[in-house]
Coordinates of C-alpha atoms (C1' of nucleotides) in Angstrom, one line a residue:
Chain A
M25 CA -30.8 -25.3 11.1
D26 CA -31.0 -27.3 8.0
S27 CA -30.2 -24.7 5.4
L28 CA -27.3 -23.4 7.4
Q29 CA -25.9 -26.9 7.7
K30 CA -26.2 -27.4 3.9
A31 CA -24.5 -24.1 3.2
I32 CA -21.6 -25.2 5.5
S33 CA -21.3 -28.7 3.9
D34 CA -21.3 -27.1 0.5
I35 CA -18.1 -25.2 1.4
S36 CA -16.2 -27.9 3.3
P37 CA -17.3 -31.1 4.9
L38 CA -17.1 -31.5 8.6
S39 CA -16.9 -34.6 10.8
A40 CA -20.1 -35.5 12.5
E41 CA -18.8 -34.2 15.8
S42 CA -17.5 -31.0 14.5
M43 CA -20.7 -30.4 12.6
K44 CA -22.7 -31.0 15.7
M45 CA -20.6 -28.6 17.8
F46 CA -20.4 -26.1 15.1
C47 CA -24.1 -25.9 14.2
S48 CA -25.2 -25.7 17.8
A49 CA -23.0 -22.7 18.3
W50 CA -25.1 -20.5 16.0
K51 CA -27.8 -18.3 17.5
N52 CA -30.9 -17.4 15.6
W53 CA -32.7 -14.1 15.5
Q54 CA -35.8 -12.9 13.8
V55 CA -35.2 -9.2 13.1
P56 CA -37.5 -6.6 11.6
K57 CA -36.9 -4.4 8.6
N58 CA -34.2 -1.7 9.0
Y59 CA -32.7 -3.4 12.0
F60 CA -29.0 -2.8 12.7
L61 CA -27.0 -6.0 13.0
L62 CA -23.9 -3.9 13.3
K63 CA -23.6 -0.2 14.1
E64 CA -20.8 2.1 13.2
N65 CA -17.7 2.1 15.4
T66 CA -18.6 -1.1 17.1
V67 CA -16.4 -4.2 17.1
S68 CA -18.2 -6.8 15.1
D69 CA -18.7 -10.0 17.1
Y70 CA -20.5 -12.2 14.6
I71 CA -20.3 -14.0 11.3
Y72 CA -23.8 -14.1 10.0
F73 CA -25.9 -16.3 7.8
I74 CA -29.1 -15.1 6.3
R75 CA -31.7 -17.7 5.8
K76 CA -34.5 -15.5 4.7
G77 CA -34.5 -11.7 4.1
I78 CA -32.0 -9.2 2.9
V79 CA -29.3 -7.1 4.5
R80 CA -27.0 -4.5 3.2
I81 CA -23.5 -3.7 4.3
Y82 CA -22.5 -0.1 3.8
Y83 CA -20.4 2.7 5.1
F84 CA -20.1 6.4 5.0
K85 CA -17.5 8.0 2.7
N86 CA -17.5 11.8 2.5
E87 CA -21.0 11.9 4.1
K88 CA -22.3 9.5 1.5
E89 CA -23.5 6.0 1.9
V90 CA -21.5 3.4 0.0
T91 CA -23.1 0.0 -0.3
E92 CA -20.4 -2.6 -0.1
W93 CA -22.4 -5.7 -0.3
I94 CA -26.0 -6.9 -0.4
A95 CA -26.7 -10.4 1.0
L96 CA -29.7 -12.5 0.6
D97 CA -30.7 -16.1 0.1
E98 CA -28.6 -18.4 2.3
Q99 CA -25.5 -16.3 2.2
F100 CA -22.8 -15.7 4.8
F101 CA -21.8 -12.1 5.6
L102 CA -19.7 -10.2 8.0
S103 CA -17.5 -7.2 8.5
I104 CA -14.2 -8.8 7.6
T105 CA -11.9 -6.1 9.0
S106 CA -13.8 -5.7 12.2
F107 CA -14.4 -9.4 12.9
F108 CA -11.0 -10.6 12.2
Q109 CA -8.9 -7.7 13.3
R110 CA -11.2 -6.9 16.3
K111 CA -11.3 -3.2 15.4
P112 CA -14.3 -0.9 15.5
S113 CA -16.2 -1.2 12.2
H114 CA -16.7 1.6 9.7
L115 CA -19.2 -0.8 8.2
I116 CA -22.9 -0.8 9.1
I117 CA -25.0 -3.9 8.6
Q118 CA -28.8 -3.3 8.3
T119 CA -31.7 -5.4 7.2
I120 CA -33.7 -4.3 4.2
E121 CA -36.5 -6.8 4.9
P122 CA -37.6 -8.6 8.0
S123 CA -35.0 -11.4 8.2
D124 CA -34.2 -14.7 9.6
V125 CA -30.6 -14.5 10.6
Y126 CA -28.1 -16.8 12.3
G127 CA -24.9 -15.7 13.9
I128 CA -21.8 -17.3 15.4
Y129 CA -19.9 -15.3 18.1
H130 CA -16.3 -14.5 17.5
N131 CA -14.8 -16.2 20.5
T132 CA -16.9 -19.3 20.1
L133 CA -15.9 -19.7 16.5
M134 CA -12.2 -19.1 17.2
A135 CA -12.4 -21.7 20.0
L136 CA -14.0 -24.2 17.7
A137 CA -11.5 -23.5 15.0
D138 CA -8.7 -24.1 17.5
Q139 CA -10.3 -27.2 18.7
Y140 CA -11.4 -28.8 15.5
H141 CA -9.0 -28.8 12.5
D142 CA -11.8 -29.2 10.1
V143 CA -13.6 -26.1 11.4
E144 CA -10.4 -24.1 10.8
R145 CA -10.3 -25.5 7.3
L146 CA -13.9 -24.5 6.7
L147 CA -13.1 -21.0 7.9
R148 CA -10.2 -20.9 5.5
K149 CA -12.4 -21.9 2.6
M150 CA -15.0 -19.4 3.5
V151 CA -12.5 -16.6 3.5
T152 CA -11.1 -17.9 0.3
L153 CA -14.5 -17.7 -1.4
S154 CA -15.0 -14.2 -0.1
L155 CA -11.7 -13.2 -1.6
I156 CA -12.6 -14.7 -5.0
F157 CA -15.9 -12.7 -4.9
S158 CA -14.0 -9.6 -3.9
Q159 CA -11.6 -9.8 -6.8
E160 CA -14.3 -10.5 -9.3
R161 CA -16.2 -7.5 -8.0
M162 CA -13.2 -5.3 -8.2
D163 CA -12.6 -6.3 -11.8
R164 CA -16.1 -5.5 -12.7
I165 CA -16.2 -2.1 -11.0
Q166 CA -12.9 -1.1 -12.5
F167 CA -13.3 -2.2 -16.1
E168 CA -16.9 -2.5 -17.0
S169 CA -19.3 0.3 -17.8
A170 CA -22.1 1.1 -15.4
Q171 CA -24.5 -0.3 -18.0
H172 CA -22.7 -3.6 -18.2
R173 CA -22.6 -3.9 -14.4
Y174 CA -26.3 -3.3 -14.1
E175 CA -27.1 -5.9 -16.8
K176 CA -24.8 -8.4 -15.1
L177 CA -26.6 -8.0 -11.8
L178 CA -29.9 -8.2 -13.5
Q179 CA -28.8 -11.5 -15.0
T180 CA -27.2 -13.1 -12.0
T181 CA -29.3 -11.9 -9.1
P182 CA -32.6 -10.3 -10.4
E183 CA -33.9 -10.9 -6.9
I184 CA -31.8 -8.0 -5.7
I185 CA -33.3 -5.6 -8.2
R186 CA -36.8 -6.7 -7.3
R187 CA -36.4 -6.4 -3.6
V188 CA -33.9 -3.6 -3.0
P189 CA -34.5 0.1 -3.4
L190 CA -32.7 1.6 -6.4
T191 CA -30.7 4.0 -4.2
Y192 CA -28.9 1.0 -2.6
I193 CA -28.5 -0.8 -5.9
A194 CA -26.9 2.2 -7.4
S195 CA -24.4 2.6 -4.7
F196 CA -23.7 -1.2 -4.7
L197 CA -23.0 -0.8 -8.4
G198 CA -20.7 2.1 -7.7
I199 CA -22.8 4.7 -9.5
T200 CA -25.3 7.5 -8.6
L201 CA -29.0 6.9 -8.5
E202 CA -29.5 9.2 -11.5
T203 CA -27.1 7.3 -13.6
L204 CA -28.9 4.0 -12.7
S205 CA -32.2 5.6 -13.5
R206 CA -31.0 6.6 -16.9
I207 CA -29.5 3.2 -17.6
R208 CA -32.8 1.6 -16.8
S209 CA -34.9 3.9 -19.0
H210 CA -32.7 3.2 -22.0
K211 CA -34.9 0.2 -22.8
Chain B
M114 CA 15.2 -18.8 4.4
D115 CA 15.3 -16.4 7.2
S116 CA 13.2 -13.6 5.8
L117 CA 10.6 -16.1 4.7
Q118 CA 10.4 -17.5 8.2
K119 CA 10.0 -14.1 9.7
A120 CA 7.2 -13.2 7.2
I121 CA 5.4 -16.4 8.2
S122 CA 5.8 -15.8 12.0
D123 CA 4.5 -12.3 11.6
I124 CA 1.3 -13.7 10.2
S125 CA 0.8 -16.6 12.6
P126 CA 3.1 -18.5 14.9
L127 CA 3.9 -22.1 14.1
S128 CA 5.1 -24.9 16.4
A129 CA 8.8 -25.8 16.0
E130 CA 7.9 -28.9 14.1
S131 CA 5.4 -27.3 11.8
M132 CA 7.8 -24.5 11.1
K133 CA 10.6 -26.8 10.2
M134 CA 8.4 -28.9 7.9
F135 CA 6.7 -25.9 6.4
C136 CA 9.9 -23.9 5.7
S137 CA 11.7 -26.8 4.1
A138 CA 8.8 -27.3 1.7
W139 CA 9.6 -24.0 -0.1
K140 CA 11.7 -24.1 -3.2
N141 CA 13.9 -21.2 -4.2
W142 CA 14.5 -19.8 -7.7
Q143 CA 16.7 -17.0 -9.0
V144 CA 14.8 -15.7 -12.0
P145 CA 15.8 -13.1 -14.6
K146 CA 13.8 -10.0 -15.6
N147 CA 10.7 -10.5 -17.6
Y148 CA 10.5 -14.2 -16.5
F149 CA 7.0 -15.8 -16.4
L150 CA 6.2 -17.4 -13.1
L151 CA 2.8 -18.1 -14.4
K152 CA 1.6 -18.2 -18.0
E153 CA -2.0 -17.6 -19.2
N154 CA -4.3 -20.6 -19.2
T155 CA -2.1 -22.6 -16.9
V156 CA -3.2 -23.9 -13.5
S157 CA -1.1 -22.2 -10.9
D158 CA 0.7 -24.6 -8.7
Y159 CA 2.5 -22.3 -6.3
I160 CA 2.1 -19.7 -3.6
Y161 CA 5.1 -17.4 -4.0
F162 CA 7.1 -15.3 -1.7
I163 CA 9.4 -12.6 -3.2
R164 CA 12.5 -12.0 -1.2
K165 CA 14.1 -9.5 -3.5
G166 CA 12.9 -8.1 -6.8
I167 CA 9.5 -7.2 -8.2
V168 CA 6.7 -9.1 -10.0
R169 CA 3.5 -7.9 -11.5
I170 CA 0.3 -9.9 -11.7
Y171 CA -1.8 -9.0 -14.7
Y172 CA -4.3 -10.2 -17.2
F173 CA -5.8 -9.2 -20.5
K174 CA -9.2 -7.5 -20.7
N175 CA -10.4 -6.5 -24.2
E176 CA -6.9 -6.8 -25.6
K177 CA -5.5 -4.6 -22.9
E178 CA -3.2 -5.4 -20.0
V179 CA -4.7 -4.9 -16.6
T180 CA -2.2 -5.0 -13.7
E181 CA -4.0 -6.5 -10.7
W182 CA -1.1 -6.5 -8.3
I183 CA 2.5 -5.5 -7.9
A184 CA 4.5 -7.4 -5.3
L185 CA 7.9 -6.6 -3.9
D186 CA 9.8 -6.7 -0.7
E187 CA 9.1 -9.8 1.2
Q188 CA 5.5 -10.2 0.0
F189 CA 3.5 -13.3 -0.7
F190 CA 1.6 -13.5 -3.9
L191 CA -0.4 -16.0 -6.0
S192 CA -3.2 -16.4 -8.4
I193 CA -6.0 -16.9 -5.9
T194 CA -8.6 -18.3 -8.3
S195 CA -6.3 -20.6 -10.1
F196 CA -4.4 -21.9 -7.0
F197 CA -7.4 -22.5 -4.8
Q198 CA -9.9 -23.6 -7.4
R199 CA -7.4 -25.5 -9.6
K200 CA -8.6 -23.7 -12.7
P201 CA -6.5 -22.4 -15.6
S202 CA -5.4 -18.9 -14.8
H203 CA -6.4 -15.8 -16.7
L204 CA -3.7 -14.1 -14.7
I205 CA -0.1 -13.8 -15.8
I206 CA 2.7 -13.4 -13.3
Q207 CA 5.9 -11.9 -14.6
T208 CA 9.0 -10.5 -13.0
I209 CA 9.9 -6.8 -13.6
E210 CA 13.4 -7.2 -12.1
P211 CA 15.7 -10.1 -11.6
S212 CA 14.2 -11.7 -8.5
D213 CA 14.8 -14.1 -5.7
V214 CA 11.6 -16.0 -5.4
Y215 CA 10.3 -18.8 -3.1
G216 CA 7.4 -21.0 -3.9
I217 CA 5.5 -23.8 -2.2
Y218 CA 3.7 -26.4 -4.3
H219 CA 0.0 -26.7 -4.1
N220 CA -0.2 -30.3 -3.1
T221 CA 2.6 -30.0 -0.6
L222 CA 1.0 -27.1 1.1
M223 CA -2.4 -28.7 1.2
A224 CA -0.9 -31.9 2.7
L225 CA 0.9 -29.8 5.3
A226 CA -2.3 -27.9 6.1
D227 CA -4.1 -31.2 6.5
Q228 CA -1.4 -32.6 8.7
Y229 CA -0.7 -29.6 10.9
H230 CA -3.6 -27.6 12.3
D231 CA -1.4 -24.6 12.8
V232 CA -0.4 -24.5 9.1
E233 CA -4.1 -24.5 8.2
R234 CA -4.5 -21.6 10.6
L235 CA -1.6 -19.8 9.0
L236 CA -3.1 -20.3 5.6
R237 CA -6.5 -18.9 6.8
K238 CA -4.8 -15.8 8.2
M239 CA -2.9 -15.3 4.9
V240 CA -6.1 -15.4 2.9
T241 CA -7.8 -13.1 5.4
L242 CA -5.0 -10.6 5.0
S243 CA -5.4 -10.7 1.2
L244 CA -9.1 -10.2 1.6
I245 CA -8.6 -7.1 3.7
F246 CA -6.1 -5.7 1.1
S247 CA -8.5 -6.5 -1.7
Q248 CA -11.4 -4.7 0.0
E249 CA -9.3 -1.7 0.8
R250 CA -8.1 -1.6 -2.8
M251 CA -11.6 -1.8 -4.2
D252 CA -12.7 1.0 -2.0
R253 CA -9.9 3.2 -3.2
I254 CA -10.5 2.4 -6.9
Q255 CA -14.2 3.0 -6.6
F256 CA -14.3 6.2 -4.6
E257 CA -11.1 8.1 -4.8
S258 CA -9.9 10.2 -7.7
A259 CA -7.0 9.0 -9.8
Q260 CA -4.9 11.8 -8.3
H261 CA -5.6 10.7 -4.8
R262 CA -4.8 7.1 -5.6
Y263 CA -1.5 8.1 -7.1
E264 CA -0.6 10.2 -4.1
K265 CA -1.5 7.4 -1.7
L266 CA 0.7 5.0 -3.6
L267 CA 3.5 7.5 -3.6
Q268 CA 3.1 7.8 0.1
T269 CA 2.8 4.1 1.0
T270 CA 5.1 2.4 -1.5
P271 CA 7.3 5.0 -3.2
E272 CA 9.5 2.0 -4.1
I273 CA 7.0 0.9 -6.7
I274 CA 7.1 4.2 -8.4
R275 CA 10.8 4.2 -8.5
R276 CA 11.2 0.7 -9.8
V277 CA 8.2 0.0 -12.0
P278 CA 7.5 1.5 -15.5
L279 CA 4.7 4.0 -15.5
T280 CA 2.6 1.9 -17.9
Y281 CA 2.2 -0.8 -15.3
I282 CA 1.7 1.7 -12.5
A283 CA -1.1 3.4 -14.5
S284 CA -2.9 0.1 -15.0
F285 CA -2.3 -0.9 -11.4
L286 CA -4.0 2.4 -10.4
G287 CA -6.8 1.7 -12.8
I288 CA -6.1 4.7 -15.1
T289 CA -4.4 5.2 -18.5
L290 CA -0.8 6.0 -19.0
E291 CA -1.8 9.5 -20.3
T292 CA -3.8 10.3 -17.2
L293 CA -1.0 9.2 -14.9
S294 CA 1.4 11.3 -16.8
R295 CA -0.8 14.4 -16.4
I296 CA -1.3 13.8 -12.7
R297 CA 2.5 13.6 -12.3
S298 CA 3.1 16.8 -14.2
H299 CA 0.7 18.8 -12.2
K300 CA 3.4 19.5 -9.6
Chain C
dC208 C1' 28.1 8.8 -32.0
dT209 C1' 24.0 7.4 -34.5
dT210 C1' 20.2 4.7 -35.0
dA211 C1' 16.3 2.3 -33.4
dC212 C1' 13.3 1.4 -30.0
dT213 C1' 10.7 2.2 -26.0
dA214 C1' 8.9 5.1 -22.5
dT215 C1' 6.8 9.2 -21.5
dT216 C1' 4.6 13.7 -22.4
dT217 C1' 1.4 16.8 -24.6
dG218 C1' -2.6 18.4 -27.2
dA219 C1' -7.3 18.2 -29.0
dC220 C1' -11.4 16.2 -28.6
dA221 C1' -14.9 12.6 -27.0
dA222 C1' -17.4 9.7 -23.7
dA223 C1' -18.9 8.4 -19.3
dA224 C1' -20.6 9.6 -15.2
dG225 C1' -21.5 13.1 -11.6
dT226 C1' -24.0 17.3 -9.7
dC227 C1' -27.8 20.1 -8.7
dA228 C1' -32.4 21.2 -9.3
dA229 C1' -37.0 20.5 -10.6
dC230 C1' -40.6 17.3 -11.4
dT231 C1' -43.7 13.1 -11.2
dC232 C1' -45.8 9.5 -8.9
dA233 C1' -47.3 6.6 -5.5
dA234 C1' -47.8 5.2 -0.9
dA235 C1' -48.5 6.5 4.0
dA236 C1' -50.3 9.6 7.4
dT237 C1' -53.6 12.7 9.0
Chain D
dA20 C1' -60.0 12.9 0.7
dT21 C1' -56.1 15.7 1.1
dT22 C1' -51.5 16.4 2.6
dT23 C1' -46.9 14.9 3.3
dT24 C1' -43.2 12.2 2.3
dG25 C1' -39.9 9.4 -0.1
dA26 C1' -38.5 7.1 -4.2
dG27 C1' -37.5 7.6 -8.8
dT28 C1' -37.1 10.3 -13.2
dT29 C1' -35.5 13.9 -16.2
dG30 C1' -32.9 18.0 -17.9
dA31 C1' -28.9 21.1 -18.2
dC32 C1' -24.5 21.5 -17.2
dT33 C1' -19.7 20.1 -15.3
dT34 C1' -16.0 17.2 -14.2
dT35 C1' -13.1 13.4 -14.8
dT36 C1' -10.9 10.4 -17.4
dG37 C1' -10.3 8.1 -21.9
dT38 C1' -8.9 8.0 -26.9
dC39 C1' -6.1 8.9 -30.7
dA40 C1' -2.3 11.1 -32.6
dA41 C1' 1.8 13.4 -32.6
dA42 C1' 6.0 15.1 -30.3
dT43 C1' 9.9 14.4 -27.2
dA44 C1' 13.1 12.1 -24.1
dG45 C1' 15.7 8.2 -22.8
dT46 C1' 18.2 4.0 -23.4
dA47 C1' 20.4 0.2 -25.5
dA48 C1' 22.7 -1.7 -29.5
dG49 C1' 25.5 -1.4 -33.3

DNA sequence: CTTACTATTTGACAAAAGTCAACTCAAAAT
DNA sequence: ATTTTGAGTTGACTTTTGTCAAATAGTAAG
């Protein structure tokens, strides 16, 4: 529970009581490789935190898989649209490695956010951080070459390249597997 | 003040007291065309609401203007990074038409969010909505053809195409002016 | 009504990335 | 040990969009 608690505190401090209530609301699962945390057309009930392992979040667009996000190392992740709007998800969340995952149930979280002002604030800050990531990512995808995007990923999260199959990395970078392969062989 | 209040209520209801305090915290400006609401390298102090008029939010990338967002018709807008992280903005916000604009000051908003739980919740919901837009936009830019993106914009917000110069629309769609011109002439 | 300026269009060519198919290599299964 | 399978690479070719330059249309100012 320790690393989750730290991740929370890093985003926004909570009072002792809120922290106690909030932390104890998370469930923990040990899930194998290729396990589905969220299946297509299901309403997503959890915000997750990955303590160890890797998951990818993807969807199908014209029969092809598009990787929207890859989470590892003490990161939070969720299907934003489905979780907050309570709609069936077009996103799929699947582990890439055996993983140690925490999750907080939608209704539980919302009840806590209603009850504790500081939990609501924490939630707001979490969403704000996601938004900042999302904008940065969009900027990169729109205006930087595939090569540059790959190099950036290599620089910021080399872990991903070591632990995730290239097919997924390619689609995370918004390019085809072949293009990625060519970029990699250029030196 | 009416249309602002409606826009707020549509996102999240506020108690009578919160609503009164919150609404009265907004300032109003009538600004001419081409007016800068936010200049480069300035910390952004406001969340804005545009009651009438149009603004565009853009930045420079390799000496070229990139339009990140175009807001019109009762929309909220802001420089997310700068406003929330209190960092000088690489974004520029400029009106495209004479506009009727409301703004709430950073410290005022944060004080209200601290004081009133429901204002914090409203803020969280606003950020969540932005995040959903941002993700949808990224998906479109990454996986739909320029033509498709243009048609979608034409369908959803034809207002923008009527009232905004094509240069800005092109860069909002993530394409060059020439490409946009060709798409338009194809029928 | 002209001039000057800006916005938009068009053409010729180049670059980036995608598509499809064949091939290599290594790991897993028999 | 051999076969099967899946991941990744490579080649040839196509498509989409960008770039640069020139032409045209549109608008505002004198």
